[in-house]
Every structure is written in structure tokens, then in C-alpha cells.
Amino acid sequence: MMNVDLKKMVAEKAVDDYIEKDMNVGLGTGSTVYYAIKKIGELVAGGYRLTCVATSVQSEELAKKCGVAVVDLNEIDSIDVTIDGADEVDNNMNLIKGLGGALLREKIVAAASMKEVIVVDESKRVSVLGTKTSLPVEVIKFGHLKTKYALELQGCRATLRMGDGGPFETDSGNYIYDCRFNSIDNPFFLESRIDVIPGVVENGLFLNTATTVLIASGTGKIERLGE
Ligand code: 5RP
């Protein structure tokens, strides 16, 4: 099966298995969650009353196009289920996220969610985080070269993410450094080191955050980690 078919299959499975009428739902970001949002649009068209919160401007716009109303996170007490993607998943359901640039809102929404359902295809699976992708770290613009230097002291090569005609800007107006570690052997320790660097807004390690990971394999099967 093509990668895009796997994304559609796993995203729709998450909606089928976890979204119920009258829920508060978190909408993740990325090319896999794209299919979940479209499916949620079909549920809403069919009469489901869902209250949705988006993790990015991109997902908010897609949701609106699909007829799904989006509210501010401050307007609701908590989120029943969030469906989101990931860039790497290890065997303990720890994740790297943020290649799509939405890690800050994604982490806030995940923290407000009772269930965090992650949808990936098997290409995202790793035994050690950091072996396939860089770790995205969102930083404020002021003095960002100093922040980069402090990040590199943690053992990575940090590259400022570029967009059209200049540095990529997040929805919150910050920059992202993609930090290449090659292998992150102790993600909890690394997170504690990164979080105390002045200028760091958020990092893309999502540790003990996912309650479920659905992994689509090329044979058409979906493996479930967690609940
Ligand atoms: C965005 C993310 C995405 O969930 C992650 O990049 C996966 O995206 P895709 O499903 O397109 O591979 O963390 O910030």
C-alpha cells in the first residue's frame, strides 16, 4: 500500500474507534491528521455535535472547509480525545513531533486532553528517538543565535528552519531549530536540559503523552499500542 493510503486508513480508524457524539475533540496537524479532519467533517455533516479545538491555523482552516466549527481552547474545560500525528514513535509510545511546525499548540492541546491518540504509518517507528529525524525546538526570535548555541551544547547540530524567503515562523510568531542528535538515549533527561535554556518556548519531545498509538503497516494491518 502507498504511504498516503496508510495515512488515510489509520486516520479514519482513529475517528471510527475514538470519536463519539457530543465530544470535545482536539484536531492535530499534518498530512495524516488531514484525513481524520475530513472524516470528522463527515460525522458532523451526519449530525454529530462535536466541539473541536485546532492545533494550528492550517488545521483550523481545513476543519472550517469541512464544515467543522472550531472553538478556542479557553472556551472548554477539557478535551475528550485528540487525534494527532508524529514524526517518530518509540516502543514506549514516546514521540518526536513538530516537523509540521505545530509542536507548541500540539503540546498544550495534548496536556488538556484525556486521550491522546497518535496516528502514524510504520515509517515513523524507531527503537531509539532521534535516529531518523531531528528534534524540533521552538524558540523566541530575540537572541536566537544564543539559544542555538545553548542547544548545541546538549550534543546536537541545530539548524534554523527556513520557510519561503526567510526563517520559518510558527503560528505563535517564533522560530524553530531542528536539532540533529542522531540518537536520544535518555529523552527525559534531554528534555529537562532543553527546557531550562532561556529562549526555548517548547521542544518536540512528547514523553508519556500518548495514550494510544495506531500504526499502519504496508500489509494493511493496524497495530495498536496503549488503550
Ligand atoms: C506537526 C506534527 C505532525 O503531527 C507530524 O509532523 C506528523 O505529520 P505527518 O502526518 O504529515 O507526517 O507534529 O507539528
Short mmCIF file of C-alpha atoms and ligand atoms in Angstrom, two decimals:
data_model
loop_
_atom_site.label_atom_id
_atom_site.label_comp_id
_atom_site.label_asym_id
_atom_site.label_seq_id
_atom_site.Cartn_x
_atom_site.Cartn_y
_atom_site.Cartn_z
CA MET A 1 0.00 0.00 0.00
CA MET A 2 1.13 3.53 -0.74
CA ASN A 3 2.12 5.77 2.15
CA VAL A 4 -0.83 8.06 1.50
CA ASP A 5 -3.28 5.13 1.68
CA LEU A 6 -1.78 4.08 5.02
CA LYS A 7 -2.24 7.60 6.37
CA LYS A 8 -5.88 7.65 5.32
CA MET A 9 -6.54 4.18 6.72
CA VAL A 10 -5.02 4.84 10.14
CA ALA A 11 -6.54 8.32 10.50
CA GLU A 12 -10.03 7.09 9.67
CA LYS A 13 -9.63 4.14 12.06
CA ALA A 14 -8.85 6.57 14.89
CA VAL A 15 -12.00 8.55 14.15
CA ASP A 16 -14.12 5.38 13.95
CA ASP A 17 -12.76 3.97 17.22
CA TYR A 18 -12.43 7.05 19.42
CA ILE A 19 -14.82 9.84 18.35
CA GLU A 20 -18.31 9.76 19.82
CA LYS A 21 -21.27 12.12 19.72
CA ASP A 22 -21.07 15.29 21.84
CA MET A 23 -17.32 15.02 22.48
CA ASN A 24 -14.77 17.80 22.75
CA VAL A 25 -12.15 16.89 20.14
CA GLY A 26 -8.58 18.09 19.56
CA LEU A 27 -7.50 18.31 15.93
CA GLY A 28 -3.80 17.66 15.38
CA THR A 29 -1.74 18.84 12.44
CA GLY A 30 -0.15 17.21 9.40
CA SER A 31 -0.74 15.06 6.35
CA THR A 32 -2.07 12.07 8.34
CA VAL A 33 -4.46 14.05 10.55
CA TYR A 34 -5.71 15.68 7.33
CA TYR A 35 -7.75 12.52 6.71
CA ALA A 36 -9.05 12.44 10.29
CA ILE A 37 -10.32 16.02 9.96
CA LYS A 38 -12.06 15.17 6.69
CA LYS A 39 -13.71 12.17 8.34
CA ILE A 40 -14.76 14.28 11.32
CA GLY A 41 -16.36 16.63 8.78
CA GLU A 42 -18.44 13.70 7.53
CA LEU A 43 -19.55 12.88 11.08
CA VAL A 44 -20.59 16.48 11.66
CA ALA A 45 -22.48 16.52 8.35
CA GLY A 46 -24.23 13.34 9.53
CA GLY A 47 -25.46 15.01 12.73
CA TYR A 48 -22.66 14.59 15.32
CA ARG A 49 -22.35 17.60 17.63
CA LEU A 50 -18.62 17.93 18.21
CA THR A 51 -16.74 20.82 19.81
CA CYS A 52 -13.30 20.99 18.19
CA VAL A 53 -10.05 22.76 19.03
CA ALA A 54 -7.31 23.09 16.38
CA THR A 55 -3.57 22.78 16.97
CA SER A 56 -2.69 25.04 14.02
CA VAL A 57 -4.06 27.66 11.68
CA GLN A 58 -3.68 25.06 8.91
CA SER A 59 -5.92 22.54 10.72
CA GLU A 60 -8.41 25.22 11.68
CA GLU A 61 -8.77 26.26 8.04
CA LEU A 62 -9.16 22.66 6.91
CA ALA A 63 -11.75 22.00 9.62
CA LYS A 64 -13.80 25.02 8.59
CA LYS A 65 -13.67 23.91 4.94
CA CYS A 66 -15.01 20.52 6.07
CA GLY A 67 -17.89 22.19 7.96
CA VAL A 68 -16.34 21.62 11.40
CA ALA A 69 -16.66 24.59 13.77
CA VAL A 70 -13.56 25.32 15.86
CA VAL A 71 -13.54 26.96 19.30
CA ASP A 72 -10.77 28.50 21.38
CA LEU A 73 -9.25 26.08 23.92
CA ASN A 74 -10.13 28.57 26.67
CA GLU A 75 -13.82 28.08 25.97
CA ILE A 76 -13.90 24.45 27.12
CA ASP A 77 -12.93 22.68 30.34
CA SER A 78 -11.09 19.77 28.74
CA ILE A 79 -10.77 17.73 25.59
CA ASP A 80 -12.09 14.16 25.47
CA VAL A 81 -9.90 12.94 22.61
CA THR A 82 -7.19 14.48 20.46
CA ILE A 83 -6.06 12.80 17.24
CA ASP A 84 -2.59 13.85 16.16
CA GLY A 85 0.35 12.62 14.08
CA ALA A 86 4.01 12.14 14.97
CA ASP A 87 7.41 12.11 13.32
CA GLU A 88 8.91 9.32 15.43
CA VAL A 89 7.35 6.81 17.85
CA ASP A 90 9.35 4.50 20.11
CA ASN A 91 8.21 1.27 21.78
CA ASN A 92 7.22 3.15 24.96
CA MET A 93 4.89 5.46 22.96
CA ASN A 94 7.26 8.38 23.41
CA LEU A 95 7.30 10.70 20.42
CA ILE A 96 9.10 13.33 18.44
CA LYS A 97 6.68 15.84 16.94
CA GLY A 98 6.91 19.19 15.25
CA LEU A 99 8.25 18.65 11.74
CA GLY A 100 4.96 20.29 10.73
CA GLY A 101 5.81 23.26 12.95
CA ALA A 102 2.82 22.99 15.32
CA LEU A 103 4.51 21.46 18.38
CA LEU A 104 3.70 24.28 20.80
CA ARG A 105 -0.05 24.25 20.37
CA GLU A 106 0.05 20.47 19.96
CA LYS A 107 1.65 20.08 23.38
CA ILE A 108 -0.82 22.47 25.05
CA VAL A 109 -3.76 20.64 23.47
CA ALA A 110 -2.30 17.23 24.41
CA ALA A 111 -1.94 18.35 28.03
CA ALA A 112 -5.62 19.34 28.08
CA SER A 113 -6.74 16.00 26.57
CA MET A 114 -7.93 12.94 28.42
CA LYS A 115 -6.97 10.73 25.47
CA GLU A 116 -4.17 11.47 23.01
CA VAL A 117 -4.47 9.16 20.02
CA ILE A 118 -1.46 9.21 17.70
CA VAL A 119 -1.80 8.09 14.09
CA VAL A 120 1.27 7.10 12.06
CA ASP A 121 2.42 4.76 9.35
CA GLU A 122 5.16 2.27 10.08
CA SER A 123 7.90 4.53 8.66
CA LYS A 124 7.67 6.59 11.88
CA ARG A 125 8.59 3.69 14.19
CA VAL A 126 12.03 3.72 15.84
CA SER A 127 13.65 1.85 18.70
CA VAL A 128 15.53 4.98 19.82
CA LEU A 129 14.20 8.53 19.37
CA GLY A 130 16.26 10.88 17.25
CA THR A 131 17.61 8.19 14.95
CA LYS A 132 15.51 9.17 11.93
CA THR A 133 14.58 12.80 12.41
CA SER A 134 15.80 15.97 14.05
CA LEU A 135 14.19 17.22 17.25
CA PRO A 136 12.31 20.47 16.55
CA VAL A 137 12.68 23.13 19.25
CA GLU A 138 10.60 26.33 19.15
CA VAL A 139 12.49 29.43 20.33
CA ILE A 140 11.72 33.10 20.56
CA LYS A 141 13.36 35.31 17.93
CA PHE A 142 15.19 37.56 20.37
CA GLY A 143 18.79 36.37 20.73
CA HIS A 144 18.03 33.11 18.92
CA LEU A 145 21.66 32.53 17.98
CA LYS A 146 22.47 32.38 21.70
CA THR A 147 19.67 29.85 22.16
CA LYS A 148 21.07 27.84 19.24
CA TYR A 149 24.48 27.77 20.90
CA ALA A 150 22.99 26.51 24.18
CA LEU A 151 21.05 23.83 22.28
CA GLU A 152 24.22 22.64 20.55
CA LEU A 153 25.91 22.28 23.95
CA GLN A 154 23.42 19.44 24.53
CA GLY A 155 25.15 17.44 21.76
CA CYS A 156 23.28 18.28 18.56
CA ARG A 157 23.71 20.27 15.39
CA ALA A 158 20.95 22.90 15.40
CA THR A 159 19.67 24.28 12.09
CA LEU A 160 17.31 27.24 11.81
CA ARG A 161 14.24 26.06 9.87
CA MET A 162 13.70 28.08 6.71
CA GLY A 163 10.42 28.95 5.01
CA ASP A 164 9.54 30.95 1.91
CA GLY A 165 12.07 33.77 1.68
CA GLY A 166 13.35 33.62 5.25
CA PRO A 167 13.20 31.73 8.55
CA PHE A 168 10.02 29.69 9.08
CA GLU A 169 7.68 31.37 11.59
CA THR A 170 5.35 29.34 13.78
CA ASP A 171 1.69 30.25 14.35
CA SER A 172 2.88 31.92 17.57
CA GLY A 173 5.50 34.02 15.73
CA ASN A 174 8.57 32.07 16.88
CA TYR A 175 11.44 30.29 15.10
CA ILE A 176 12.22 26.57 15.06
CA TYR A 177 15.66 24.98 15.35
CA ASP A 178 15.83 21.41 14.05
CA CYS A 179 18.30 19.67 16.36
CA ARG A 180 20.10 16.63 14.94
CA PHE A 181 21.16 14.34 17.79
CA ASN A 182 21.48 11.06 15.80
CA SER A 183 20.20 9.22 18.87
CA ILE A 184 18.44 10.39 22.04
CA ASP A 185 19.27 7.76 24.63
CA ASN A 186 17.65 9.49 27.61
CA PRO A 187 14.81 11.68 26.32
CA PHE A 188 13.58 12.61 29.83
CA PHE A 189 16.99 13.96 30.81
CA LEU A 190 17.42 15.76 27.49
CA GLU A 191 14.00 17.38 27.83
CA SER A 192 14.88 18.67 31.30
CA ARG A 193 18.10 20.20 29.92
CA ILE A 194 16.43 21.82 26.93
CA ASP A 195 13.53 23.25 28.91
CA VAL A 196 15.80 25.35 31.13
CA ILE A 197 17.56 27.09 28.21
CA PRO A 198 16.45 30.75 28.12
CA GLY A 199 14.67 31.46 24.82
CA VAL A 200 13.28 27.93 24.42
CA VAL A 201 9.49 28.03 24.20
CA GLU A 202 8.85 24.30 23.72
CA ASN A 203 10.55 21.14 22.47
CA GLY A 204 9.20 18.36 20.25
CA LEU A 205 9.67 15.51 22.74
CA PHE A 206 6.22 14.23 23.73
CA LEU A 207 7.02 11.88 26.62
CA ASN A 208 4.31 9.91 28.46
CA THR A 209 1.77 11.91 26.45
CA ALA A 210 0.21 9.44 24.01
CA THR A 211 -2.47 7.16 25.46
CA THR A 212 -2.79 5.23 22.18
CA VAL A 213 -0.62 4.89 19.09
CA LEU A 214 -2.14 3.41 15.94
CA ILE A 215 0.48 2.25 13.44
CA ALA A 216 -0.49 1.34 9.87
CA SER A 217 1.72 -1.23 8.18
CA GLY A 218 2.22 -1.88 4.47
CA THR A 219 0.23 -5.12 4.71
CA GLY A 220 -2.87 -3.09 5.58
CA LYS A 221 -2.89 -4.05 9.26
CA ILE A 222 -3.15 -1.53 12.09
CA GLU A 223 -1.18 -2.19 15.25
CA ARG A 224 -2.40 -0.58 18.46
CA LEU A 225 -0.10 0.43 21.32
CA GLY A 226 -1.79 1.53 24.56
CA GLU A 227 -5.54 1.70 25.24
C1 5RP B 1 3.21 18.81 13.32
C2 5RP B 1 3.41 17.41 13.78
C3 5RP B 1 2.84 16.35 12.92
O1 5RP B 1 1.93 15.61 13.68
C4 5RP B 1 3.95 15.48 12.45
O2 5RP B 1 4.87 16.28 11.76
C5 5RP B 1 3.45 14.35 11.55
O3 5RP B 1 2.97 14.86 10.36
P1 5RP B 1 2.62 13.94 9.11
O4 5RP B 1 1.39 13.17 9.50
O5 5RP B 1 2.39 14.91 7.98
O6 5RP B 1 3.80 13.04 8.84
O7 5RP B 1 3.97 17.13 14.80
O8 5RP B 1 3.81 19.72 14.20
#
